[in-house]
Short mmCIF file of C-alpha atoms in Angstrom, two decimals:
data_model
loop_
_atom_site.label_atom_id
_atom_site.label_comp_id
_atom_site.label_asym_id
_atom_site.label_seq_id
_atom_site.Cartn_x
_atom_site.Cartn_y
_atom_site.Cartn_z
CA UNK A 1 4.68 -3.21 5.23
CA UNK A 2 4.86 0.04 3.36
CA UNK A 3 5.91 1.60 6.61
CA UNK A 4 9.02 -0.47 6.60
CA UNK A 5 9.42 1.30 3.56
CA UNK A 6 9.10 4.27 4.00
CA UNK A 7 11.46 4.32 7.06
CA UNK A 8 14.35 3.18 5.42
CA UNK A 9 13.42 5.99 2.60
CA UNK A 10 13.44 8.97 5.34
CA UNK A 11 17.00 6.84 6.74
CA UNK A 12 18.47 7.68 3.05
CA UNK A 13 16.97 11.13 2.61
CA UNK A 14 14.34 14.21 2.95
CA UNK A 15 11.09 12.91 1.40
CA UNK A 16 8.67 14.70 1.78
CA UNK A 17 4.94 13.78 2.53
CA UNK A 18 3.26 14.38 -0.72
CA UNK A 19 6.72 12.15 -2.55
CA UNK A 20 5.89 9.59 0.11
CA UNK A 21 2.36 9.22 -1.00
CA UNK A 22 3.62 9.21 -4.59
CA UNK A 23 5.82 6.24 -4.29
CA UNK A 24 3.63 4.45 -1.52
CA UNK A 25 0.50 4.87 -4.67
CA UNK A 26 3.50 3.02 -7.04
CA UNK A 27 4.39 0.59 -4.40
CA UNK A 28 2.86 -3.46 -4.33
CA UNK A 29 3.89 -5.53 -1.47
CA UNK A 30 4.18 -8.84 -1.66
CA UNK A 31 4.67 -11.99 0.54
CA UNK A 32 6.27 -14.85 -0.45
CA UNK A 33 6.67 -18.10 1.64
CA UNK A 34 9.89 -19.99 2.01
CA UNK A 35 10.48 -21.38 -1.11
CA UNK A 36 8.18 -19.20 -3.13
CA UNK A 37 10.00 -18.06 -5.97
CA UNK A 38 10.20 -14.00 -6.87
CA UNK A 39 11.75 -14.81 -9.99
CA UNK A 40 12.22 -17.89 -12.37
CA UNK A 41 15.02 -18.27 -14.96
CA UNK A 42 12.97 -17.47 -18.38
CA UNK A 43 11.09 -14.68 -16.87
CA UNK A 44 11.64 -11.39 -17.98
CA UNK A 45 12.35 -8.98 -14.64
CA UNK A 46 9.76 -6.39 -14.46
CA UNK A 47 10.54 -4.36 -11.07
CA UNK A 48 12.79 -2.94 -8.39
CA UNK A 49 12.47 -4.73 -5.41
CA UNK A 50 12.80 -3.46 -1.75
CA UNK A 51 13.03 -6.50 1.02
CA UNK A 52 10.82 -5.39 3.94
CA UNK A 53 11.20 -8.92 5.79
CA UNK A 54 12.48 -11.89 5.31
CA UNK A 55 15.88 -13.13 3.21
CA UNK A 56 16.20 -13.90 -0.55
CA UNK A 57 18.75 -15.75 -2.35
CA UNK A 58 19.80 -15.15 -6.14
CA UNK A 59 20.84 -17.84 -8.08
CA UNK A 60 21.63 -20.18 -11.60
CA UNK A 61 21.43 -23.59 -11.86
CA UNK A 62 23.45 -25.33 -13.81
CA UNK A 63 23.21 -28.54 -16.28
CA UNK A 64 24.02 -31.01 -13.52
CA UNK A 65 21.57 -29.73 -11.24
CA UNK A 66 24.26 -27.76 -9.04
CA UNK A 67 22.56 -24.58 -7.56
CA UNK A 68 25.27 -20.91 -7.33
CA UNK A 69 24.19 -18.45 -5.35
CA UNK A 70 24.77 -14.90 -6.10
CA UNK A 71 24.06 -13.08 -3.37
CA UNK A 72 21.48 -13.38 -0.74
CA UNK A 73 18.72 -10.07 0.51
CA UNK A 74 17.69 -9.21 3.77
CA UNK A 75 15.67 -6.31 5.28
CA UNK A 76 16.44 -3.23 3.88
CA UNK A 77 18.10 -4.41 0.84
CA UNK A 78 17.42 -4.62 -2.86
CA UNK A 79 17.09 -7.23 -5.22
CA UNK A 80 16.63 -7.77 -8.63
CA UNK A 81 17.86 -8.59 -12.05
CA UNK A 82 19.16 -5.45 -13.07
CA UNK A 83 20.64 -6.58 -16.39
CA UNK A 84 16.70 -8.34 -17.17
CA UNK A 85 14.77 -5.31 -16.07
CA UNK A 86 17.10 -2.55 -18.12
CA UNK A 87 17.36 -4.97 -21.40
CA UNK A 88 13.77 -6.52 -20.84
CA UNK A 89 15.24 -9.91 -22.34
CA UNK A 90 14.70 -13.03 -19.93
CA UNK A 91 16.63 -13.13 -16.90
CA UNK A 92 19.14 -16.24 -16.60
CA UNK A 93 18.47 -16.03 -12.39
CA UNK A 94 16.30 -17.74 -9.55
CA UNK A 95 15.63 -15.45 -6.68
CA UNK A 96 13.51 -17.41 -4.01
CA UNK A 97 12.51 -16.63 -0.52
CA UNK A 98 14.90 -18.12 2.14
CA UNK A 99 12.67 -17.60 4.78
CA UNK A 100 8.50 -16.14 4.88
CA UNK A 101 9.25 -12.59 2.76
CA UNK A 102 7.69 -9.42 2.47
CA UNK A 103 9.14 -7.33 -0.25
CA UNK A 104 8.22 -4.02 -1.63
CA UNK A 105 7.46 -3.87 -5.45
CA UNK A 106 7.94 -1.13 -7.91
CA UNK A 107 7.39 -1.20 -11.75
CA UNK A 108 10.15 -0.23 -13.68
CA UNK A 109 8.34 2.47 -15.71
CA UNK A 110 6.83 3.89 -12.88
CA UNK A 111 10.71 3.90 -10.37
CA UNK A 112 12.15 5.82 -13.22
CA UNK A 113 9.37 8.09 -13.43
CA UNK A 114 9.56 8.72 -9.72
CA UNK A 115 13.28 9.13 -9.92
CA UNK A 116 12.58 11.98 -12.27
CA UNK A 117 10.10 13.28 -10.40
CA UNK A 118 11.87 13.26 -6.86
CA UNK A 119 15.33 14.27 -6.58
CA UNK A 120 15.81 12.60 -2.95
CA UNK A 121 14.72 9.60 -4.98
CA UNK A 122 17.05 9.69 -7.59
CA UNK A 123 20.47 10.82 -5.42
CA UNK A 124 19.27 7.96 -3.22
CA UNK A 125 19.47 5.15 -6.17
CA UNK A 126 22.46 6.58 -7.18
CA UNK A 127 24.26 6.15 -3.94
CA UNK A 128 22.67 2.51 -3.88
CA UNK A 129 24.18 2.08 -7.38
CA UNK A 130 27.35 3.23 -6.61
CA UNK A 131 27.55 0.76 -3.01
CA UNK A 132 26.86 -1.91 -5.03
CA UNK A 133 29.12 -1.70 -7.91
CA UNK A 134 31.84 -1.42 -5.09
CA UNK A 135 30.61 -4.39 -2.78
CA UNK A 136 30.04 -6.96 -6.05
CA UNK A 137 34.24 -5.78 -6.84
CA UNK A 138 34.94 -6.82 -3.22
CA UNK A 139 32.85 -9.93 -4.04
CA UNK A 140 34.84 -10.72 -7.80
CA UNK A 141 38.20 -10.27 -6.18
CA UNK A 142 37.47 -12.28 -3.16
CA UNK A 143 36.14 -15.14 -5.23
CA UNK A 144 39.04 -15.05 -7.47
CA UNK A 145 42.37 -14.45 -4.87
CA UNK A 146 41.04 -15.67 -1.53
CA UNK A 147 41.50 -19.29 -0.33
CA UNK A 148 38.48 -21.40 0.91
CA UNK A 149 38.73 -20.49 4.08
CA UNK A 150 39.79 -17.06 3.75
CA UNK A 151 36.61 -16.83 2.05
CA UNK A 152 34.76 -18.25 4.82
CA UNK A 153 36.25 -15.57 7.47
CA UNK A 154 35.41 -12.97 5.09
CA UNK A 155 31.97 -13.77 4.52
CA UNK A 156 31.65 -14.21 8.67
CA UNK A 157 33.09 -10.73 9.03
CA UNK A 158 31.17 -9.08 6.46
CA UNK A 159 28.09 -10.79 7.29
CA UNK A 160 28.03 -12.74 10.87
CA UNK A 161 24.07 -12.91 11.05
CA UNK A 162 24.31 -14.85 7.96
CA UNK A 163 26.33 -17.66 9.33
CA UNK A 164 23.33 -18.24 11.81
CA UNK A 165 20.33 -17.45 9.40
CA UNK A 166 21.28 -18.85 6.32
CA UNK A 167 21.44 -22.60 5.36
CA UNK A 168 25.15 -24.13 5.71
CA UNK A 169 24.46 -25.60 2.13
CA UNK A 170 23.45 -22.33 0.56
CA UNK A 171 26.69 -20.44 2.40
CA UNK A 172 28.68 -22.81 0.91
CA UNK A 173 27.15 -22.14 -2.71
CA UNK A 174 27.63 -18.73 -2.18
CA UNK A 175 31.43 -19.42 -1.28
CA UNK A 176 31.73 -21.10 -4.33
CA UNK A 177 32.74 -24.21 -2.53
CA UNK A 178 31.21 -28.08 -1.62
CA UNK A 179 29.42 -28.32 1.60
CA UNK A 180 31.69 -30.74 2.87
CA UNK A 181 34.41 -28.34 2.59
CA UNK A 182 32.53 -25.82 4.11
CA UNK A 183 31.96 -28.32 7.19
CA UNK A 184 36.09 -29.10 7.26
CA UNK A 185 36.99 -25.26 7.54
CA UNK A 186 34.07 -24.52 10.20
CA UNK A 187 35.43 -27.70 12.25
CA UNK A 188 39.15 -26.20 11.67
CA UNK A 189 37.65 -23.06 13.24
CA UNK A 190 36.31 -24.10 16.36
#
């Protein structure tokens, strides 16, 4: 699965061979079946975490049992607890396979010391930073001015795989809304 990898790597940037080998020898891959949990709330997040296959979901559970999702990570994405891995105090998140996984592990000592060590590395993760801080503002002001079912066209536009791939129950988490009103607006569509 490395290969995965190491494509989307050359799709972001010149590596060169001998940087490839570097952060293929700091690289574990790991499969997780549907269900299989990457992370559990309590843990302390340890890695960065490149999805070669497969889609993960992020998520809290509340007292009454309620599951909120995040955000979900397909091929060629990241995922993480960024705020467990930089503080190294226990992370307050789920992340669990959605469907049979492969992802791409890296320790977090040994990603920053690549990052130093590789510029194409490091302008690479910046970029990613930067993407992300923009997409999860997108996300707070959707949440916070769109209606329920202007949140459900967005997410189709943004994402239409999803709609197909993902769980109605866990789209509707991820909404921020009940199943059955996800069902209503998705009936008021058609």
């Amino acid at each position: 699965m490395f290969d995965l990898f190491e494509k989307y790597l050359l799709s972001k940037a010149a590596f060169t061979a001998d940087e490839l080998q570097q952060i293929e020898a700091a690289s574990i891959v790991r499969r997780l079946r549907k269900r299989q949990f990457l992370l559990q709330e309590g843990e302390v997040w340890a890695y960065y975490a490149f999805v070669a296959s497969g889609c993960l979901r992020t998520y809290t559970v509340d007292a009454k049992g309620a599951e909120h999702i995040l955000n979900f990570a397909v091929e060629n994405w990241w995922t993480g607890d960024l705020q467990s891995l930089e503080s190294g105090q226990p992370s307050g998140y789920n992340i669990d396979a959605v469907e049979d996984s492969t992802v791409v592990l890296i320790k977090h000592e040994q990603f920053e010391h690549l990052r130093q060590q590789i510029p194409a590395l490091h302008e690479m993760v910046n970029g990613l930073l930067h993407r992300s801080f923009l997409v999860a503002q997108a996300r707070i002001q959707t949440v916070i001015s769109y209606s329920a079912e202007e949140k459900y066209r967005a997410f189709l536009q943004q994402y239409p795989a999803f709609a197909l791939r993902i769980p109605q129950h866990m789209v509707a988490s991820y909404l921020g809304m009940t199943t059955e009103t996800l069902s209503r607006i998705r009936r008021n569509l058609v």
